[in-house]
Short mmCIF file of C-alpha atoms and ligand atoms in Angstrom, two decimals:
data_model
loop_
_atom_site.label_atom_id
_atom_site.label_comp_id
_atom_site.label_asym_id
_atom_site.label_seq_id
_atom_site.Cartn_x
_atom_site.Cartn_y
_atom_site.Cartn_z
CA UNK I 9 64.20 110.99 110.53
CA UNK I 10 64.77 107.38 109.66
CA UNK I 11 64.92 106.34 106.03
CA UNK I 12 62.76 103.90 104.14
CA UNK I 13 65.01 100.92 103.38
CA UNK I 14 64.56 99.95 99.75
CA UNK I 15 64.15 96.17 99.57
CA UNK I 16 65.96 95.00 96.45
CA UNK I 17 65.65 91.38 97.45
CA UNK I 18 61.85 91.50 97.54
CA UNK I 19 61.59 93.46 94.28
CA UNK I 20 64.01 91.03 92.59
CA UNK I 21 61.87 88.08 93.71
CA UNK I 22 58.75 89.74 92.30
CA UNK I 23 60.57 90.62 89.06
CA UNK I 24 61.83 87.07 88.61
CA UNK I 25 58.31 85.70 89.12
CA UNK I 26 57.14 87.94 86.27
CA UNK I 27 60.01 86.76 84.08
CA UNK I 28 59.18 83.13 84.77
CA UNK I 29 55.58 83.76 83.66
CA UNK I 30 56.83 85.33 80.40
CA UNK I 31 59.27 82.46 79.85
CA UNK I 32 56.33 80.03 80.08
CA UNK I 33 54.75 81.71 77.05
CA UNK I 34 57.77 81.06 74.81
CA UNK I 35 57.98 78.14 72.39
CA UNK I 36 61.45 77.30 73.66
CA UNK I 37 63.24 77.72 76.98
CA UNK I 38 65.66 80.68 76.88
CA UNK I 39 69.34 79.87 77.39
CA UNK I 40 72.07 81.88 79.09
CA UNK I 41 75.75 80.98 78.79
CA UNK I 42 77.86 82.18 81.73
CA UNK I 43 81.62 82.06 81.32
CA UNK I 44 83.99 82.34 84.26
CA UNK I 45 87.73 82.46 83.61
CA UNK I 46 90.00 81.79 86.56
CA UNK I 47 89.51 81.49 90.28
CA UNK I 48 88.43 84.94 91.53
CA UNK I 49 86.47 84.16 94.70
CA UNK I 50 83.92 86.96 94.38
CA UNK I 51 83.27 86.05 90.73
CA UNK I 52 82.66 82.44 91.72
CA UNK I 53 79.93 83.59 94.11
CA UNK I 54 78.37 85.87 91.47
CA UNK I 55 78.31 83.08 88.90
CA UNK I 56 76.78 80.63 91.37
CA UNK I 57 74.03 83.16 92.06
CA UNK I 58 73.36 83.64 88.34
CA UNK I 59 73.01 79.89 87.88
CA UNK I 60 70.44 79.90 90.70
CA UNK I 61 68.54 82.87 89.21
CA UNK I 62 68.28 81.04 85.88
CA UNK I 63 66.76 78.03 87.55
CA UNK I 64 64.23 80.24 89.37
CA UNK I 65 63.22 81.85 86.06
CA UNK I 66 63.17 78.53 84.18
CA UNK I 67 66.00 79.70 81.95
CA UNK I 68 68.57 77.10 80.85
CA UNK I 69 72.02 78.00 82.17
CA UNK I 70 75.17 76.76 80.45
CA UNK I 71 78.07 77.53 82.74
CA UNK I 72 81.68 77.33 81.58
CA UNK I 73 84.74 77.40 83.79
CA UNK I 74 88.05 78.12 82.09
CA UNK I 75 91.38 77.85 83.94
CA UNK I 76 93.18 80.92 85.31
CA UNK I 77 95.98 80.57 82.73
CA UNK I 78 93.60 80.54 79.72
CA UNK I 79 94.54 82.62 76.68
CA UNK I 80 92.57 85.25 74.79
CA UNK I 81 92.40 82.86 71.83
CA UNK I 82 90.85 80.09 73.92
CA UNK I 83 88.22 82.44 75.29
CA UNK I 84 87.45 83.87 71.84
CA UNK I 85 87.05 80.33 70.49
CA UNK I 86 84.43 79.57 73.16
CA UNK I 87 82.59 82.85 72.52
CA UNK I 88 82.58 82.10 68.77
CA UNK I 89 80.99 78.72 69.46
CA UNK I 90 78.36 80.25 71.80
CA UNK I 91 77.56 82.99 69.26
CA UNK I 92 76.60 80.27 66.78
CA UNK I 93 74.55 78.12 69.13
CA UNK I 94 70.78 78.03 68.60
CA UNK I 95 70.02 77.19 72.24
CA UNK I 96 72.05 80.12 73.61
CA UNK I 97 70.18 83.45 73.67
CA UNK I 98 72.49 85.36 75.99
CA UNK I 99 76.22 85.26 76.73
CA UNK I 100 77.86 86.69 79.84
CA UNK I 101 81.60 86.67 80.43
CA UNK I 102 82.19 87.41 84.08
CA UNK I 103 84.57 90.29 84.79
CA UNK I 104 87.31 90.87 85.84
CA UNK I 105 89.32 88.64 83.53
CA UNK I 106 92.78 87.34 84.45
CA UNK I 107 95.51 89.94 83.74
CA UNK I 108 96.78 88.26 80.55
CA UNK I 109 93.38 88.53 78.82
CA UNK I 110 92.45 92.01 77.54
CA UNK I 111 88.82 92.94 78.09
CA UNK I 112 88.04 94.87 74.90
CA UNK I 113 88.43 92.13 72.27
CA UNK I 114 86.45 89.77 74.50
CA UNK I 115 83.49 92.13 74.92
CA UNK I 116 83.58 92.98 71.21
CA UNK I 117 83.52 89.30 70.25
CA UNK I 118 80.13 88.66 71.86
CA UNK I 119 77.39 88.96 69.24
CA UNK I 120 75.53 92.21 70.10
CA UNK I 121 72.15 90.43 69.98
CA UNK I 122 73.39 87.97 72.64
CA UNK I 123 75.13 90.63 74.74
CA UNK I 124 72.85 90.57 77.78
CA UNK I 125 75.41 92.58 79.82
CA UNK I 126 75.15 95.37 77.20
CA UNK I 127 78.93 95.88 77.26
CA UNK I 128 79.47 95.61 73.47
CA UNK I 129 80.18 98.99 71.81
CA UNK I 130 77.02 98.59 69.67
CA UNK I 131 74.87 98.30 72.78
CA UNK I 132 76.76 101.06 74.61
CA UNK I 133 76.25 103.30 71.58
CA UNK I 134 72.54 102.51 71.49
CA UNK I 135 72.28 103.44 75.16
CA UNK I 136 74.00 106.75 74.50
CA UNK I 137 71.55 107.40 71.67
CA UNK I 138 68.59 106.51 73.89
CA UNK I 139 67.35 103.43 72.00
CA UNK I 140 68.91 100.55 73.91
CA UNK I 141 67.70 97.00 73.35
CA UNK I 142 69.52 95.82 76.46
CA UNK I 143 70.32 98.13 79.32
CA UNK I 144 73.30 97.30 81.53
CA UNK I 145 72.05 95.31 84.49
CA UNK I 146 73.18 97.34 87.49
CA UNK I 147 72.00 100.77 86.34
CA UNK I 148 68.74 99.34 85.01
CA UNK I 149 68.21 97.58 88.37
CA UNK I 150 68.62 100.95 90.09
CA UNK I 151 66.03 102.53 87.74
CA UNK I 152 63.57 99.72 88.54
CA UNK I 153 64.08 100.32 92.27
CA UNK I 154 63.43 104.04 91.87
CA UNK I 155 60.24 103.26 89.93
CA UNK I 156 59.05 100.78 92.54
CA UNK I 157 59.41 103.42 95.25
CA UNK I 158 57.77 106.12 93.08
CA UNK I 159 60.94 108.19 92.84
CA UNK I 160 60.96 110.09 89.55
CA UNK I 161 64.37 111.51 88.55
CA UNK I 162 62.65 114.22 86.46
CA UNK I 163 63.62 117.65 87.73
CA UNK I 164 65.86 116.17 90.44
CA UNK I 165 69.54 116.75 90.87
CA UNK I 166 71.17 113.33 90.54
CA UNK I 167 74.79 112.88 91.58
CA UNK I 168 76.58 109.72 90.44
CA UNK I 169 79.87 109.00 92.20
CA UNK I 170 82.00 106.77 89.97
CA UNK I 171 82.54 106.76 86.20
CA UNK I 172 83.05 103.12 85.26
CA UNK I 173 81.81 101.84 81.91
CA UNK I 174 79.64 99.23 83.57
CA UNK I 175 77.98 101.36 86.27
CA UNK I 176 78.77 105.09 86.59
CA UNK I 177 78.57 106.15 82.94
CA UNK I 178 75.44 104.16 81.99
CA UNK I 179 73.80 105.15 85.30
CA UNK I 180 74.26 108.81 84.40
CA UNK I 181 72.75 108.19 80.93
CA UNK I 182 69.66 106.41 82.30
CA UNK I 183 69.00 109.16 84.86
CA UNK I 184 69.42 111.75 82.11
CA UNK I 185 66.99 109.82 79.91
CA UNK I 186 64.45 110.10 82.72
CA UNK I 187 65.00 113.87 82.81
CA UNK I 188 67.25 114.09 85.84
CA UNK I 189 69.90 116.80 86.01
CA UNK I 190 73.03 114.70 86.35
CA UNK I 191 76.47 115.36 87.83
CA UNK I 192 79.14 112.66 87.59
CA UNK I 193 81.86 112.74 90.24
CA UNK I 194 85.06 110.71 90.32
CA UNK I 195 88.48 110.41 91.94
CA UNK I 196 89.62 113.76 90.51
CA UNK I 197 86.56 115.72 91.67
CA UNK I 198 88.03 118.25 94.11
CA UNK I 199 84.85 119.04 96.08
CA UNK I 200 83.11 115.68 96.37
CA UNK I 201 81.32 116.60 99.59
CA UNK I 202 79.86 119.83 98.17
CA UNK I 203 78.72 118.01 95.02
CA UNK I 204 77.08 115.20 97.01
CA UNK I 205 75.29 117.71 99.23
CA UNK I 206 73.48 118.98 96.12
CA UNK I 207 72.01 115.56 95.39
CA UNK I 208 68.31 114.74 95.60
CA UNK I 209 69.31 111.31 94.31
CA UNK I 210 72.82 110.16 95.19
CA UNK I 211 74.27 107.02 93.58
CA UNK I 212 77.53 105.67 95.00
CA UNK I 213 79.44 103.34 92.70
CA UNK I 214 83.10 103.49 93.63
CA UNK I 215 84.04 100.52 95.80
CA UNK I 216 85.40 102.23 98.89
CA UNK I 217 83.96 101.57 102.33
CA UNK I 218 82.51 104.67 104.08
CA UNK I 219 83.24 106.96 101.12
CA UNK I 220 79.84 108.58 101.64
CA UNK I 221 79.39 109.82 105.19
CA UNK I 222 76.34 111.52 106.72
CA UNK I 223 77.84 115.03 106.40
CA UNK I 224 77.86 114.55 102.59
CA UNK I 225 74.15 113.81 102.33
CA UNK I 226 71.30 116.32 102.12
CA UNK I 227 68.41 115.80 104.53
CA UNK I 228 65.68 113.83 102.71
CA UNK I 229 67.87 112.60 99.82
CA UNK I 230 67.49 109.22 98.10
CA UNK I 231 70.73 107.26 98.53
CA UNK I 232 71.55 104.32 96.27
CA UNK I 233 74.58 102.21 97.13
CA UNK I 234 75.83 100.13 94.22
CA UNK I 235 79.12 99.00 95.72
CA UNK I 236 79.99 95.61 97.14
CA UNK I 237 83.01 95.80 99.43
CA UNK I 238 84.30 93.68 102.28
CA UNK I 239 85.28 95.52 105.44
CA UNK I 240 88.19 94.63 107.73
CA UNK I 241 85.97 92.09 109.54
CA UNK I 242 85.14 90.39 106.20
CA UNK I 243 81.55 91.66 106.23
CA UNK I 244 79.87 92.82 103.00
CA UNK I 245 79.35 96.56 102.85
CA UNK I 246 78.80 99.32 100.30
CA UNK I 247 80.30 102.79 99.84
CA UNK I 248 77.80 104.45 102.16
CA UNK I 249 78.13 104.71 105.95
CA UNK I 250 74.70 103.11 106.23
CA UNK I 251 73.60 103.63 109.88
CA UNK I 252 74.51 107.34 109.94
CA UNK I 253 73.25 108.14 106.43
CA UNK I 254 69.96 106.30 107.09
CA UNK I 255 69.25 108.94 109.76
CA UNK I 256 69.31 111.70 107.14
CA UNK I 257 68.09 110.08 103.92
CA UNK I 258 64.44 109.65 102.91
CA UNK I 259 65.19 106.32 101.19
CA UNK I 260 68.31 104.19 101.15
CA UNK I 261 69.40 100.84 99.70
CA UNK I 262 71.13 98.36 102.01
CA UNK I 263 74.19 96.25 101.14
CA UNK I 264 73.58 93.36 100.82
CA UNK I 265 69.93 93.11 99.77
CA UNK I 266 69.68 96.34 97.77
CA UNK I 267 70.96 96.84 94.25
CA UNK I 268 72.76 93.46 93.99
CA UNK I 269 69.65 91.24 93.68
CA UNK I 270 68.14 93.71 91.18
CA UNK I 271 71.26 93.55 88.99
CA UNK I 272 70.80 89.80 88.77
CA UNK I 273 67.08 90.12 88.04
CA UNK I 274 67.86 92.52 85.17
CA UNK I 275 70.21 89.93 83.67
CA UNK I 276 67.30 87.50 83.62
CA UNK I 277 65.13 90.18 82.02
CA UNK I 278 67.70 90.82 79.29
CA UNK I 279 67.96 87.09 78.63
CA UNK I 280 64.16 86.89 78.30
CA UNK I 281 64.26 89.86 75.90
CA UNK I 282 66.96 88.12 73.83
CA UNK I 283 64.86 84.96 73.57
CA UNK I 284 61.68 86.89 72.72
CA UNK I 285 63.47 88.79 69.96
CA UNK I 286 64.89 85.59 68.46
CA UNK I 287 61.50 83.92 68.52
CA UNK I 288 60.04 86.86 66.58
CA UNK I 289 62.92 87.02 64.09
N1 GUN P 309 81.59 91.84 87.22
C1 GUN P 309 81.03 92.71 88.09
N2 GUN P 309 79.84 93.11 87.63
C2 GUN P 309 79.64 92.48 86.46
C3 GUN P 309 78.57 92.47 85.52
O1 GUN P 309 77.56 93.16 85.65
N3 GUN P 309 78.74 91.67 84.45
C4 GUN P 309 79.85 90.93 84.26
N4 GUN P 309 79.94 90.20 83.16
N5 GUN P 309 80.86 90.91 85.10
C5 GUN P 309 80.73 91.68 86.20
#
């Protein structure tokens, strides 16, 4: 069997077209502030892509670049200013931050109504409770992909590999909300292979090349690869051994061109939501 390759790039393009049409109905152009601290190469690429997405959706993008040696106080001062700005609906601080800046006070400083990443404890709590205003972009992008391909988590055994706050944990919550039976695996799971073999829907979100090999995947499973790694040759790859797993899976996401573009589209969607809510308020 050869799997259906889930085209995140095409779905993201379609999603962004829809967002642009909704943006056109607003009285004022939505605005997204993107803050990058330091010179992490991967983050620079991500931020450049977000700026491009904004322009495609007709969302104003205010990008800020702070030096590597910036302090927590300097970053908090910028966030405070952005929280108060009328033309800024959403604020995103690109992670990871330089080592001297702790993450928690930064994420807690972003006004929850402008927190389009949904990393603020208020928004994480809402997600846990099942009444999120903003869903974190990567897991919500995965849910949109499943919907597009008519894959309903209800009654399925979903295995999420990885327990990060930004992907693994919220991914498990969203699958649970859609009535999946969810197992979360992580670095201390002793029988990862056996757990993965139980999965009807397998989500890999660890960041280790070839973590998921074909012998770990049930025939006919749906395999979602959230990771973005570079292999020894410098090529982008996920956690899944794609060619071999594609022979066994029913559906699989590629890297690149799978979850990544959908993550970015969901950021645009959250920014639209923020602007719509402010217009109503
Ligand atoms: N770094 C990697 N993924 C993300 C994300 O979704 N949001 C932010 N702000 N930083 C990231």
